[in-house]
Amino acid sequence: MAIVLDKSHRWRVLAAHAFLIALVALVIFPFLMILSISLRPGNFAAGSLIPETLSFEHWKLALGMSYTAPDGRLVKPDFPVLLWLWNSVKVASLTALVTLTLSTTAAYAFARMKFHGKRAALSALMLMQMFPAVLALVAIFAIFDRIGSVFPFFGIDSHASLLLAYSGGIALHVWTIKGYYDTIPVEIEEAAKVDGATPWQAFRLVLLPMAVPILMVVALLAFIGAIIEYPVASILLHEEAKLTLAVGSKLFLYDQKYLWGDFAAAAILSGLPITIVFILAQKWMISGLTAGGIKG
Amino acid sequence: MNLRLRPGPALLALAWGSLLVGALYVVAMVYAAGQTLLAATMLAITALALWVYSSARTYAWRYLFPGIAAALVFVVFPMVYTMAIGFTNYSSRNLLEFPRATQYFLDETFHGGDGASYAFTLHEDGREFRLRLEDADSGKAWVSGRLALASTAPLEVQLAPQDPAQAPLAEAAQLKTVIARQKNLQALTLRLPDNDNKLVMTGLRQFGAVQPLYRQNPDGSLVNQQTNAVLRPNMSSGFYETETGERLQPGFQVGVGFANYQRIFTDRAFREPFIRIFVWTVVFSALTVFFAAALGMFLAVLFNWDALRFKGLYRTLLFLPYAVPGFISILVFKGLFNNNFGEINLILDALFGIKPAWFSDPTLAKLMLLIVNVWLGYPYMMVICSGLIKAIPADLYEASAVAGAGPLTNFWRITLPLILKPLTPLLISAFAFNFNNFVLISLLTGGRPDFLDTSVPAGTTDLLVSYTYRIAFQDSGQQFGLAAAISTVIFAMVAAISLLQMRFAKVAKD
């Protein structure tokens, strides 16, 4: 656009930069603060943003190592942060795998087959998405309490119960994958069928390899969704060694036992990998997000 | 599956057959364990699976079945079940089902005055122990095998007559050893070879015979063998009651009709906090969406401005709150806002000499929630609005520039009207999401500070969902039935919001 740039325009650019820099400072402040706190000695120490004395005690505790305090006491980690991280990663990976399997197959039927009640089923899936699991916590607790009295492996305080509870959350993913299948020309599969492939083979050997990008997106969304899920995990898991990060992290900040510094190190240790995964995948995510997903 | 290497039909039938037998075996096990409803559900799923995977007419459903079944069992069923629980008195006082509560009473025992009792001594044997019982009248004695006495799980032990030919037992252990192992000893039930008395620890030096405390009459009432009192199950209160109406723990689950709803809507002590919490829930969601959308939209408009440099850098940094897991950011803010040690108060104290009590003053707590939630939510709005603004044809702005319009006119006359229509359904979903934003409340304030004038603990910052959670799982005696009824009310509200959302989504599409 060839528009005359007057003086007020220059001022506006400057004002915009000033505003954005101030906003960035506000947004980044908690992150820088938490980094600084994780490197300060003690759990109550106040100080400037750049710590005067560096101490790695919180990091050692977060990594599960003990350290010797200045007064000669041996301080042991209060909470098994790495174990929680492992629990979270384990549950989330399995959830991603199960969700992917269930939603790719269902989406295939929705995209390529004719059957009775297809439109109703699709709308029902969309509607399900509106009701968060947090509204059904009482029932979820009662169901797994009951299952657990017969199969302790799937009962309260088991990771299997969490996996099962998460496995039903496929509604949004079915829609996302179906949308992608719809953009792939059906002629390729039909050609395969003419050559004698069964529908299963057309799906498994022709369509799936072409849909890998969306499968990656859905797997990542399911993975992150399970990592950050808090309500269901908080009622199904109680034993300290079984907790996921989302449930365990809050134990650091009880008024009676306030481990601010230890929390800071644990938060960076566990939050950074998830954040990096999220930012790297951001490009793909945007397309998935605009389909209506909201992060919790 | 490899095209050339396909399993033969016989092998396939065998695989399906064994899967089916396995499933039926599991169902039978569940049924035997007394979980009839669970067994029926599993049987129905198995039958449905069998039909879907064997009939040619249901071919499409072979692909749909696993996903739809998982969604039905773990998403839809819990919601229906929640509504059903809302009509019961399920709570920590009425936890068990009727047969299990009855069994609890029938399993209770007492040590009758006329029951036999035996002198008991404990003897160390290596690192383990042996028990010796002696009948004071006859002088007969029995000993157990070696026991570790390390667990408190119930254990039945058969004793054998003491054989004088065997190596004698060690000296009887001192009382303090017995006291140290008391918990483990109490878990034992001893049996003697010549009668069926069950012996349990009745004193530090004594084991005695016990008998069932209750006997069941054919009409279902229970008779206390000690006092001859009669207990009758009351199917409307969910308790076994004595003739004088005294209720005995544990209670059991019964249907109570609309009692929970009656409590929510007509009980004054309950209705007042409920309405206050509902109003705050709506205000919180609306303000969050408004501020997050306003900030996000403003940033999106800025980033659409050609004259601005470093847009990529700004955008990446401002996107960060969205990329960091929510539970971590929320807890970080919980620490930063801490009244005494929080960095935010340290800074405010240094600059202005004030230390706001973010967690104990209701207004400030609400303000804090809004600040944190806008911080968490604006990047999503920014991304969405950027996408929508990109879709606006550039010649509209060129035309307005020719007409001499400024940026404000551009925004109010072109940008906002054009993006508002597709944005509305997204704003409504964001509203619905924050309406149920349990994670934020639970991790940041836990609903506190509490109202001081309510019968059930309720917080000034509680949303309806977090309030429900507190009633069900925290400080109100696990009133699952009541919580489920409130959940059902929230279901209805969410359904209404969803209807609105779908209507606007349809408008946006047309």
XYZ file of N, CA, C and O in Angstrom, chain A residues 1 3 9 12-13 16-17 19-21 23-24 26-31 33-34 37 40 44 46 102 105-106 108-110 113 115 127-128 130-132 134-144 146-147 149-151 164 167-168 170 199-201 227-228 230-231 234-235 245-246 249-250 253 258 260 263 267 270-271 274-275 278-279 282 286 289 293-296, chain B residues 1 3 26 29-30 35 37-38 59-61 63-64 66-67 70-71 74-79 81-82 85 90 97 298-299 302 305 307-310 314 317-325 327-328 331-336 338 341 343 346-347 375 378 380 383 398 401 407 429-430 433 436 438-439 442-443 465 469 472-473 480 487 490-491 494-495 498 501-502:
700
model
N 0.841 -1.192 0.000
C 0.000 0.000 0.000
C 0.877 1.245 0.000
O 1.731 1.395 0.866
N 0.868 4.559 0.897
C 0.148 5.592 1.634
C 1.187 6.511 2.267
O 2.244 6.053 2.713
N 1.853 8.491 12.303
C 2.052 7.081 12.009
C 3.265 6.535 12.743
O 3.240 5.448 13.330
N 2.556 6.020 16.247
C 1.704 4.845 16.480
C 2.532 3.568 16.492
O 2.320 2.689 17.310
N 3.509 3.489 15.564
C 4.368 2.303 15.539
C 5.125 2.187 16.856
O 5.196 1.112 17.466
N 2.872 1.055 19.604
C 2.565 -0.362 19.475
C 3.715 -1.195 20.020
O 3.508 -2.165 20.760
N 4.968 -0.794 19.662
C 6.119 -1.545 20.164
C 6.188 -1.462 21.676
O 6.435 -2.470 22.343
N 3.784 -1.009 23.781
C 2.730 -1.847 24.354
C 3.114 -3.318 24.295
O 2.985 -4.058 25.275
N 3.598 -3.748 23.118
C 3.914 -5.168 22.959
C 5.048 -5.585 23.879
O 5.018 -6.667 24.469
N 6.069 -4.701 24.009
C 7.188 -5.050 24.880
C 6.718 -5.168 26.327
O 7.072 -6.115 27.042
N 3.709 -5.935 27.305
C 2.895 -7.138 27.417
C 3.773 -8.383 27.462
O 3.560 -9.292 28.279
N 4.781 -8.429 26.571
C 5.689 -9.575 26.563
C 6.355 -9.696 27.927
O 6.467 -10.793 28.485
N 5.180 -8.792 30.802
C 4.194 -9.337 31.742
C 4.001 -10.835 31.549
O 3.873 -11.591 32.508
N 3.975 -11.239 30.278
C 3.692 -12.641 29.974
C 4.881 -13.514 30.335
O 4.719 -14.630 30.834
N 6.084 -12.981 30.105
C 7.281 -13.777 30.325
C 7.685 -13.771 31.801
O 8.363 -14.676 32.262
N 7.236 -12.739 32.543
C 7.641 -12.584 33.933
C 7.526 -13.878 34.758
O 8.485 -14.278 35.407
N 6.367 -14.575 34.725
C 6.283 -15.797 35.540
C 7.334 -16.832 35.166
O 7.872 -17.500 36.042
N 7.636 -16.937 33.865
C 8.603 -17.960 33.439
C 10.004 -17.628 33.951
O 10.710 -18.494 34.467
N 10.739 -15.695 36.440
C 10.710 -15.758 37.901
C 10.900 -17.196 38.362
O 11.661 -17.470 39.284
N 10.215 -18.112 37.716
C 10.256 -19.503 38.176
C 11.661 -20.073 37.961
O 12.161 -20.860 38.764
N 13.736 -18.666 40.738
C 13.419 -19.282 42.037
C 14.019 -20.674 42.132
O 14.492 -21.097 43.183
N 17.571 -20.438 43.389
C 17.896 -19.813 44.664
C 17.972 -20.863 45.751
O 17.199 -21.803 45.734
N 12.049 -20.250 50.804
C 11.349 -19.009 51.119
C 12.152 -17.793 50.695
O 11.771 -16.673 50.976
N 13.660 -14.660 49.179
C 13.250 -13.608 48.278
C 14.514 -12.994 47.708
O 15.591 -13.146 48.268
N -8.663 -46.253 17.787
C -10.119 -46.210 17.802
C -10.654 -45.153 16.839
O -11.649 -45.372 16.157
N -10.097 -45.849 12.738
C -11.006 -46.824 12.147
C -12.428 -46.263 12.066
O -13.093 -46.387 11.036
N -12.865 -45.626 13.171
C -14.222 -45.079 13.156
C -14.346 -43.997 12.078
O -15.335 -43.955 11.339
N -12.778 -43.798 9.341
C -12.809 -44.434 8.020
C -14.242 -44.796 7.633
O -14.692 -44.504 6.513
N -14.950 -45.414 8.596
C -16.333 -45.775 8.302
C -17.175 -44.521 8.034
O -17.993 -44.500 7.113
N -16.950 -43.479 8.817
C -17.733 -42.251 8.627
C -17.422 -41.585 7.294
O -18.291 -40.997 6.660
N -18.020 -45.064 4.146
C -19.061 -46.090 4.054
C -20.434 -45.482 4.240
O -20.584 -44.420 4.827
N -24.022 -46.171 5.950
C -24.741 -47.009 6.905
C -25.831 -46.185 7.558
O -25.832 -44.956 7.502
N -21.885 -33.549 19.900
C -22.597 -33.133 21.102
C -21.873 -33.626 22.364
O -21.742 -32.905 23.354
N -21.359 -34.870 22.290
C -20.634 -35.455 23.419
C -19.482 -34.568 23.852
O -19.169 -34.435 25.031
N -19.273 -31.556 24.002
C -19.664 -30.387 24.780
C -19.664 -30.661 26.282
O -19.596 -29.743 27.081
N -19.825 -31.929 26.671
C -19.963 -32.249 28.088
C -18.642 -32.787 28.625
O -18.267 -33.903 28.320
N -17.937 -31.986 29.409
C -16.639 -32.437 29.888
C -16.773 -33.547 30.927
O -17.791 -33.632 31.624
N -15.503 -33.788 33.649
C -15.532 -33.324 35.035
C -16.951 -33.340 35.592
O -17.150 -33.415 36.804
N -17.965 -33.326 34.702
C -19.348 -33.365 35.176
C -19.763 -34.763 35.611
O -20.765 -34.927 36.290
N -19.014 -35.781 35.167
C -19.420 -37.154 35.468
C -18.457 -37.818 36.446
O -18.393 -39.031 36.541
N -17.717 -37.002 37.209
C -16.685 -37.571 38.080
C -17.254 -38.579 39.081
O -16.645 -39.617 39.327
N -18.422 -38.267 39.638
C -18.998 -39.164 40.639
C -19.217 -40.545 40.039
O -18.846 -41.565 40.618
N -19.785 -40.561 38.818
C -20.059 -41.836 38.176
C -18.758 -42.541 37.801
O -18.630 -43.759 37.979
N -17.790 -41.786 37.295
C -16.523 -42.403 36.909
C -15.879 -43.057 38.135
O -15.401 -44.192 38.076
N -15.928 -42.351 39.246
C -15.382 -42.915 40.483
C -16.129 -44.199 40.855
O -15.522 -45.231 41.139
N -17.461 -44.131 40.815
C -18.255 -45.300 41.214
C -18.005 -46.478 40.284
O -17.886 -47.625 40.728
N -17.895 -46.196 38.973
C -17.688 -47.280 38.006
C -16.360 -47.981 38.262
O -16.288 -49.214 38.346
N -15.291 -47.195 38.429
C -13.991 -47.843 38.581
C -13.842 -48.468 39.968
O -13.105 -49.440 40.132
N -16.229 -50.051 41.329
C -16.919 -51.315 41.113
C -16.055 -52.286 40.310
O -15.905 -53.441 40.673
N -15.511 -51.788 39.196
C -14.652 -52.651 38.381
C -13.495 -53.160 39.234
O -13.118 -54.325 39.171
N -13.341 -53.834 42.311
C -13.619 -54.877 43.289
C -13.552 -56.256 42.646
O -13.452 -57.263 43.342
N -13.632 -56.311 41.308
C -13.480 -57.594 40.614
C -12.093 -57.697 39.975
O -11.417 -58.717 40.095
N -11.674 -56.633 39.283
C -10.349 -56.620 38.650
C -9.530 -55.480 39.254
O -9.598 -54.364 38.756
N -8.396 -46.384 30.472
C -9.763 -46.698 30.035
C -10.628 -45.439 30.035
O -11.369 -45.180 29.086
N -9.867 -43.380 27.094
C -10.004 -43.979 25.767
C -11.320 -43.596 25.100
O -11.446 -43.701 23.889
N -12.319 -43.167 25.895
C -13.592 -42.811 25.279
C -13.582 -41.448 24.614
O -14.478 -41.115 23.852
N -12.829 -39.791 22.042
C -12.387 -39.823 20.650
C -13.198 -38.892 19.769
O -12.878 -38.720 18.599
N -11.966 -53.978 1.617
C -12.038 -52.632 2.206
C -10.973 -52.435 3.281
O -10.394 -51.362 3.414
N -10.722 -53.486 4.068
C -9.713 -53.380 5.127
C -8.348 -53.096 4.521
O -7.599 -52.257 5.012
N -8.022 -53.813 3.417
C -6.714 -53.590 2.792
C -6.639 -52.205 2.169
O -5.606 -51.545 2.229
N -1.629 -35.765 29.157
C -0.605 -35.278 30.097
C -1.186 -34.193 31.000
O -0.920 -34.159 32.194
N -1.977 -33.288 30.419
C -2.432 -32.147 31.215
C -3.774 -32.406 31.887
O -4.271 -31.542 32.588
N -6.407 -33.209 34.506
C -6.312 -33.206 35.966
C -7.524 -33.800 36.692
O -7.336 -34.642 37.575
N -8.774 -33.424 36.342
C -9.907 -33.851 37.186
C -10.047 -35.362 37.342
O -10.127 -35.864 38.458
N -7.286 -36.913 39.267
C -7.260 -36.576 40.690
C -8.223 -37.438 41.498
O -8.014 -37.615 42.698
N -9.267 -37.984 40.874
C -10.139 -38.859 41.669
C -9.738 -40.325 41.526
O -10.037 -41.117 42.399
N 1.952 -36.264 36.888
C 2.488 -34.934 37.204
C 1.382 -33.949 37.539
O 1.484 -33.174 38.488
N 0.311 -33.974 36.732
C -0.752 -32.983 36.900
C -1.335 -33.057 38.301
O -1.699 -32.040 38.881
N 1.986 -32.426 41.160
C 2.647 -31.119 41.291
C 2.022 -30.256 42.374
O 2.696 -29.460 43.014
N 0.724 -30.422 42.567
C 0.054 -29.529 43.505
C 0.474 -29.808 44.946
O 0.320 -28.953 45.810
N 2.733 -27.249 46.975
C 2.337 -25.926 47.427
C 1.240 -25.939 48.477
O 0.298 -25.173 48.409
N 5.357 -25.738 52.290
C 5.436 -24.892 51.111
C 6.813 -25.040 50.488
O 7.790 -24.505 50.998
N 8.339 -24.062 47.523
C 8.293 -23.190 46.356
C 9.484 -23.454 45.438
O 9.331 -23.628 44.229
N 9.310 -26.865 43.861
C 8.278 -26.876 42.828
C 8.803 -26.239 41.550
O 8.570 -26.742 40.456
N 8.744 -27.983 38.074
C 7.871 -27.445 37.029
C 8.636 -27.257 35.725
O 8.135 -27.599 34.651
N 9.551 -30.694 34.151
C 8.479 -31.443 33.506
C 7.762 -30.610 32.456
O 7.288 -31.137 31.456
N 7.692 -29.291 32.670
C 6.942 -28.463 31.737
C 7.686 -28.186 30.446
O 7.075 -28.074 29.379
N 7.240 -30.772 27.508
C 5.873 -30.724 26.961
C 5.704 -29.456 26.131
O 5.149 -29.478 25.022
N 6.230 -28.333 26.653
C 6.112 -27.072 25.935
C 6.837 -27.139 24.595
O 6.321 -26.663 23.579
N 4.934 -29.061 22.136
C 3.772 -28.292 21.714
C 4.159 -27.226 20.693
O 3.479 -27.056 19.674
N 5.280 -26.523 20.958
C 5.647 -25.445 20.044
C 6.104 -26.013 18.698
O 5.758 -25.471 17.642
N 3.241 -26.857 16.770
C 2.296 -25.753 16.678
C 1.723 -25.580 15.276
O 0.539 -25.362 15.087
N -2.397 -25.742 14.704
C -3.294 -24.647 14.368
C -4.485 -25.171 13.571
O -5.633 -24.845 13.860
N -6.696 -26.958 15.874
C -7.337 -26.076 16.851
C -8.523 -25.351 16.252
O -9.567 -25.224 16.882
N -11.119 -27.182 18.921
C -10.589 -27.683 20.183
C -10.181 -26.542 21.096
O -9.725 -25.513 20.637
N -10.335 -26.752 22.376
C -9.903 -25.757 23.344
C -9.059 -26.462 24.384
O -9.443 -27.505 24.882
N -7.911 -25.884 24.662
C -7.023 -26.532 25.612
C -7.458 -26.245 27.028
O -7.974 -25.186 27.316
N -7.252 -27.220 27.921
C -7.643 -27.017 29.312
C -6.451 -26.959 30.227
O -5.455 -27.473 29.979
N -1.536 -56.240 7.431
C -1.722 -57.608 6.938
C -1.067 -57.754 5.572
O -1.274 -56.918 4.697
N -0.570 -59.213 1.924
C -1.576 -59.667 0.965
C -1.500 -61.167 0.701
O -2.507 -61.817 0.502
N -14.742 -64.259 31.633
C -14.603 -63.044 32.445
C -15.964 -62.588 32.948
O -16.131 -62.230 34.120
N -17.053 -64.622 35.792
C -16.301 -64.282 36.993
C -16.885 -63.035 37.660
O -17.048 -62.977 38.879
N -17.178 -62.039 36.809
C -17.724 -60.789 37.343
C -19.081 -61.045 37.992
O -19.383 -60.536 39.064
N -21.250 -58.560 40.965
C -21.437 -57.299 40.233
C -22.348 -57.549 39.044
O -21.905 -57.616 37.903
N -24.700 -55.789 37.503
C -24.837 -54.735 36.497
C -23.624 -54.728 35.561
O -23.753 -54.676 34.341
N -22.436 -54.816 36.169
C -21.201 -54.823 35.384
C -21.180 -56.032 34.461
O -20.843 -55.926 33.284
N -21.153 -54.519 8.146
C -19.729 -54.370 7.846
C -19.162 -53.038 8.331
O -18.105 -52.990 8.955
N -19.881 -51.929 8.071
C -19.351 -50.616 8.459
C -19.133 -50.544 9.959
O -18.188 -49.909 10.440
N -20.035 -51.218 10.693
C -19.936 -51.144 12.155
C -18.709 -51.870 12.685
O -18.318 -51.669 13.823
N -15.813 -51.241 11.791
C -14.831 -50.169 11.980
C -15.260 -49.224 13.100
O -14.446 -48.627 13.765
N -16.559 -49.074 13.245
C -17.068 -48.119 14.216
C -17.096 -48.682 15.624
O -16.939 -47.960 16.597
N -15.330 -50.500 17.930
C -14.442 -50.270 19.089
C -14.515 -48.828 19.592
O -14.654 -48.596 20.798
N -14.451 -47.875 18.661
C -14.462 -46.473 19.067
C -15.774 -46.067 19.695
O -15.814 -45.461 20.767
N -16.226 -47.640 23.115
C -15.434 -46.960 24.152
C -16.096 -45.647 24.540
O -16.200 -45.316 25.726
N -16.574 -44.900 23.542
C -17.193 -43.610 23.832
C -18.484 -43.805 24.639
O -18.762 -43.063 25.577
N -17.381 -45.219 28.324
C -16.599 -44.379 29.222
C -16.946 -42.893 29.158
O -16.404 -42.108 29.919
N -17.815 -42.482 28.233
C -18.203 -41.076 28.199
C -19.714 -40.925 28.406
O -20.158 -40.197 29.292
N -20.497 -41.643 27.592
C -21.948 -41.462 27.679
C -22.508 -42.129 28.929
O -23.270 -41.522 29.686
N -22.073 -43.391 29.159
C -22.615 -44.106 30.316
C -22.356 -43.375 31.636
O -23.279 -43.226 32.436
N -21.105 -42.868 31.876
C -20.904 -42.135 33.132
C -21.862 -40.961 33.294
O -22.299 -40.666 34.410
N -22.217 -40.309 32.177
C -23.133 -39.174 32.301
C -24.525 -39.646 32.687
O -25.165 -39.075 33.577
N -25.204 -42.410 34.160
C -25.084 -42.970 35.497
C -25.079 -41.849 36.543
O -25.673 -41.986 37.615
N -24.407 -40.733 36.207
C -24.413 -39.587 37.120
C -25.842 -39.140 37.401
O -26.220 -38.902 38.547
N -27.428 -41.582 39.743
C -26.946 -41.455 41.123
C -27.624 -40.264 41.799
O -27.863 -40.276 43.001
N -26.543 -42.208 47.720
C -25.155 -42.664 47.685
C -24.254 -41.611 48.338
O -24.203 -40.461 47.895
N -23.971 -51.333 48.668
C -25.279 -51.758 48.199
C -25.909 -52.641 49.275
O -25.214 -53.175 50.122
N -7.206 -7.553 19.734
C -6.349 -6.393 19.597
C -4.968 -6.804 19.076
O -4.429 -6.204 18.133
N -4.418 -7.882 19.649
C -3.102 -8.354 19.203
C -3.165 -8.825 17.758
O -2.274 -8.545 16.957
N -3.103 -5.895 15.551
C -1.747 -5.332 15.515
C -0.839 -6.131 14.589
O -0.084 -5.586 13.794
N -0.771 -5.570 10.885
C -0.361 -4.231 10.473
C 1.006 -4.339 9.817
O 1.971 -4.777 10.437
N 3.216 -2.178 8.984
C 4.303 -1.312 9.418
C 5.030 -1.865 10.639
O 6.109 -1.398 10.977
N 4.425 -2.822 11.308
C 5.018 -3.326 12.542
C 6.095 -4.368 12.231
O 5.869 -5.292 11.457
N 7.286 -4.199 12.863
C 8.352 -5.182 12.637
C 8.429 -6.168 13.812
O 7.749 -6.013 14.807
N 9.241 -7.188 13.660
C 9.449 -8.244 14.678
C 8.147 -8.958 15.045
O 7.980 -9.420 16.158
N 7.335 -11.384 18.490
C 6.264 -11.051 19.437
C 5.250 -12.181 19.506
O 4.821 -12.586 20.583
N 6.478 -15.246 21.422
C 6.560 -15.035 22.867
C 5.173 -14.935 23.485
O 4.917 -15.473 24.565
N 4.261 -14.263 22.776
C 2.924 -14.087 23.334
C 2.094 -15.364 23.240
O 1.057 -15.482 23.874
N 2.577 -16.326 22.453
C 1.870 -17.601 22.327
C 2.207 -18.529 23.499
O 1.476 -19.472 23.777
N 3.345 -18.222 24.181
C 3.854 -19.133 25.211
C 2.820 -19.588 26.252
O 2.778 -20.771 26.569
N 1.993 -18.709 26.811
C 1.065 -19.180 27.837
C 0.194 -20.332 27.353
O -0.250 -21.157 28.147
N -0.035 -20.393 26.047
C -0.868 -21.470 25.530
C -0.097 -22.783 25.452
O -0.657 -23.858 25.593
N 1.233 -22.672 25.208
C 2.033 -23.873 24.991
C 2.419 -24.555 26.297
O 2.609 -25.763 26.334
N 2.538 -23.781 27.368
C 2.915 -24.382 28.653
C 1.705 -25.105 29.236
O 0.599 -24.574 29.193
N 1.904 -26.339 29.751
C 0.770 -27.072 30.320
C 0.049 -26.230 31.358
O 0.682 -25.633 32.230
N -1.713 -26.860 34.033
C -1.583 -27.099 35.468
C -0.293 -26.515 36.014
O -0.234 -26.091 37.174
N 0.745 -26.442 35.176
C 2.009 -25.863 35.651
C 1.875 -24.353 35.784
O 2.211 -23.782 36.826
N -0.193 -23.389 38.841
C 0.517 -23.558 40.117
C 1.614 -22.511 40.269
O 1.883 -22.042 41.379
N 2.260 -22.133 39.138
C 3.260 -21.069 39.204
C 2.611 -19.792 39.725
O 3.132 -19.123 40.621
N 1.426 -19.477 39.209
C 0.734 -18.278 39.678
C 0.325 -18.412 41.135
O 0.352 -17.436 41.879
N -0.034 -19.631 41.526
C -0.413 -19.825 42.925
C 0.750 -19.428 43.832
O 0.553 -18.788 44.866
N 1.959 -19.798 43.428
C 3.125 -19.422 44.218
C 3.429 -17.936 44.114
O 3.716 -17.282 45.113
N 3.342 -17.385 42.906
C 3.691 -15.968 42.716
C 2.733 -15.054 43.469
O 3.115 -13.992 43.943
N 1.221 -15.783 46.254
C 1.162 -16.101 47.690
C 1.231 -14.833 48.546
O 2.066 -13.961 48.311
N 4.945 -14.933 50.819
C 6.240 -15.111 50.171
C 6.175 -14.879 48.670
O 7.175 -15.002 47.990
N 6.182 -13.521 44.934
C 6.988 -12.471 44.313
C 6.136 -11.268 43.918
O 6.615 -10.140 43.916
N 5.835 -9.142 46.875
C 7.124 -8.524 47.203
C 7.333 -7.285 46.345
O 7.761 -6.239 46.822
N 6.992 -7.421 45.055
C 7.166 -6.287 44.146
C 6.194 -5.165 44.506
O 6.576 -3.994 44.604
N -4.699 -14.431 31.178
C -3.314 -14.757 30.802
C -3.276 -16.109 30.088
O -2.592 -16.293 29.097
N -5.888 -15.726 26.407
C -5.873 -14.819 25.264
C -5.112 -15.366 24.040
O -5.483 -15.056 22.904
N -5.197 -18.246 22.603
C -6.119 -18.980 21.743
C -6.933 -18.004 20.905
O -7.068 -18.160 19.684
N -4.796 -16.447 18.149
C -4.589 -17.332 16.991
C -5.845 -17.380 16.126
O -5.792 -17.255 14.896
N -7.993 -1.167 1.479
C -7.482 -0.191 0.514
C -8.548 0.844 0.194
O -8.280 2.051 0.165
N -8.862 3.179 3.021
C -7.726 4.087 3.103
C -7.892 5.225 2.101
O -7.613 6.387 2.394
N -7.349 3.910 11.549
C -7.344 2.523 12.022
C -8.563 2.190 12.882
O -9.092 1.077 12.814
N -18.331 -21.501 22.805
C -17.662 -22.701 23.338
C -16.664 -22.317 24.407
O -16.496 -23.044 25.386
N -15.984 -21.171 24.220
C -15.043 -20.733 25.250
C -15.785 -20.435 26.544
O -15.309 -20.750 27.637
N -16.574 -23.706 28.092
C -15.361 -24.289 28.671
C -15.059 -23.661 30.021
O -14.766 -24.353 31.001
N -17.125 -24.541 33.077
C -16.708 -25.775 33.748
C -15.202 -25.817 33.969
O -14.596 -26.871 33.923
N -12.811 -26.352 35.908
C -12.522 -26.924 37.213
C -11.044 -26.830 37.563
O -10.677 -26.550 38.706
N -10.180 -27.057 36.556
C -8.744 -27.147 36.829
C -8.229 -25.848 37.432
O -7.502 -25.852 38.428
N -9.629 -25.401 41.042
C -9.131 -26.422 41.954
C -7.664 -26.192 42.292
O -7.254 -26.346 43.434
N -6.859 -25.822 41.288
C -5.424 -25.687 41.538
C -5.067 -24.322 42.117
O -4.101 -24.207 42.859
N -18.943 -26.510 39.084
C -18.255 -27.811 39.030
C -17.362 -28.043 40.227
O -17.325 -29.146 40.768
N -17.534 -30.940 43.075
C -16.376 -31.775 43.415
C -16.157 -31.773 44.926
O -15.881 -32.805 45.524
N -18.656 -33.926 46.608
C -18.482 -35.353 46.362
C -17.191 -35.889 46.971
O -17.178 -36.984 47.516
N -16.092 -35.143 46.851
C -14.814 -35.758 47.169
C -14.037 -35.073 48.273
O -12.976 -35.531 48.648
N -22.240 -38.192 47.382
C -22.233 -38.440 45.939
C -23.588 -38.166 45.308
O -23.678 -37.626 44.213
N -24.604 -32.028 39.366
C -24.013 -32.275 38.046
C -25.093 -32.326 36.983
O -24.922 -31.814 35.882
N -26.098 -29.005 36.040
C -25.094 -28.386 35.160
C -25.200 -28.962 33.741
O -25.049 -28.233 32.760
N -25.470 -30.275 33.640
C -25.681 -30.876 32.315
C -26.717 -30.083 31.538
O -26.533 -29.746 30.374
N -25.320 -26.788 30.401
C -24.380 -26.949 29.286
C -25.136 -27.279 28.007
O -24.806 -26.790 26.923
N -26.178 -28.102 28.136
C -26.972 -28.451 26.958
C -27.591 -27.189 26.357
O -27.587 -27.003 25.126
N -24.970 -25.320 24.580
C -24.605 -25.999 23.336
C -25.604 -25.715 22.232
O -25.237 -25.521 21.073
N -24.916 -22.446 20.916
C -23.683 -22.481 20.131
C -23.956 -23.023 18.732
O -23.490 -22.476 17.739
N -24.746 -24.114 18.662
C -24.995 -24.729 17.364
C -25.810 -23.809 16.468
O -25.570 -23.741 15.273
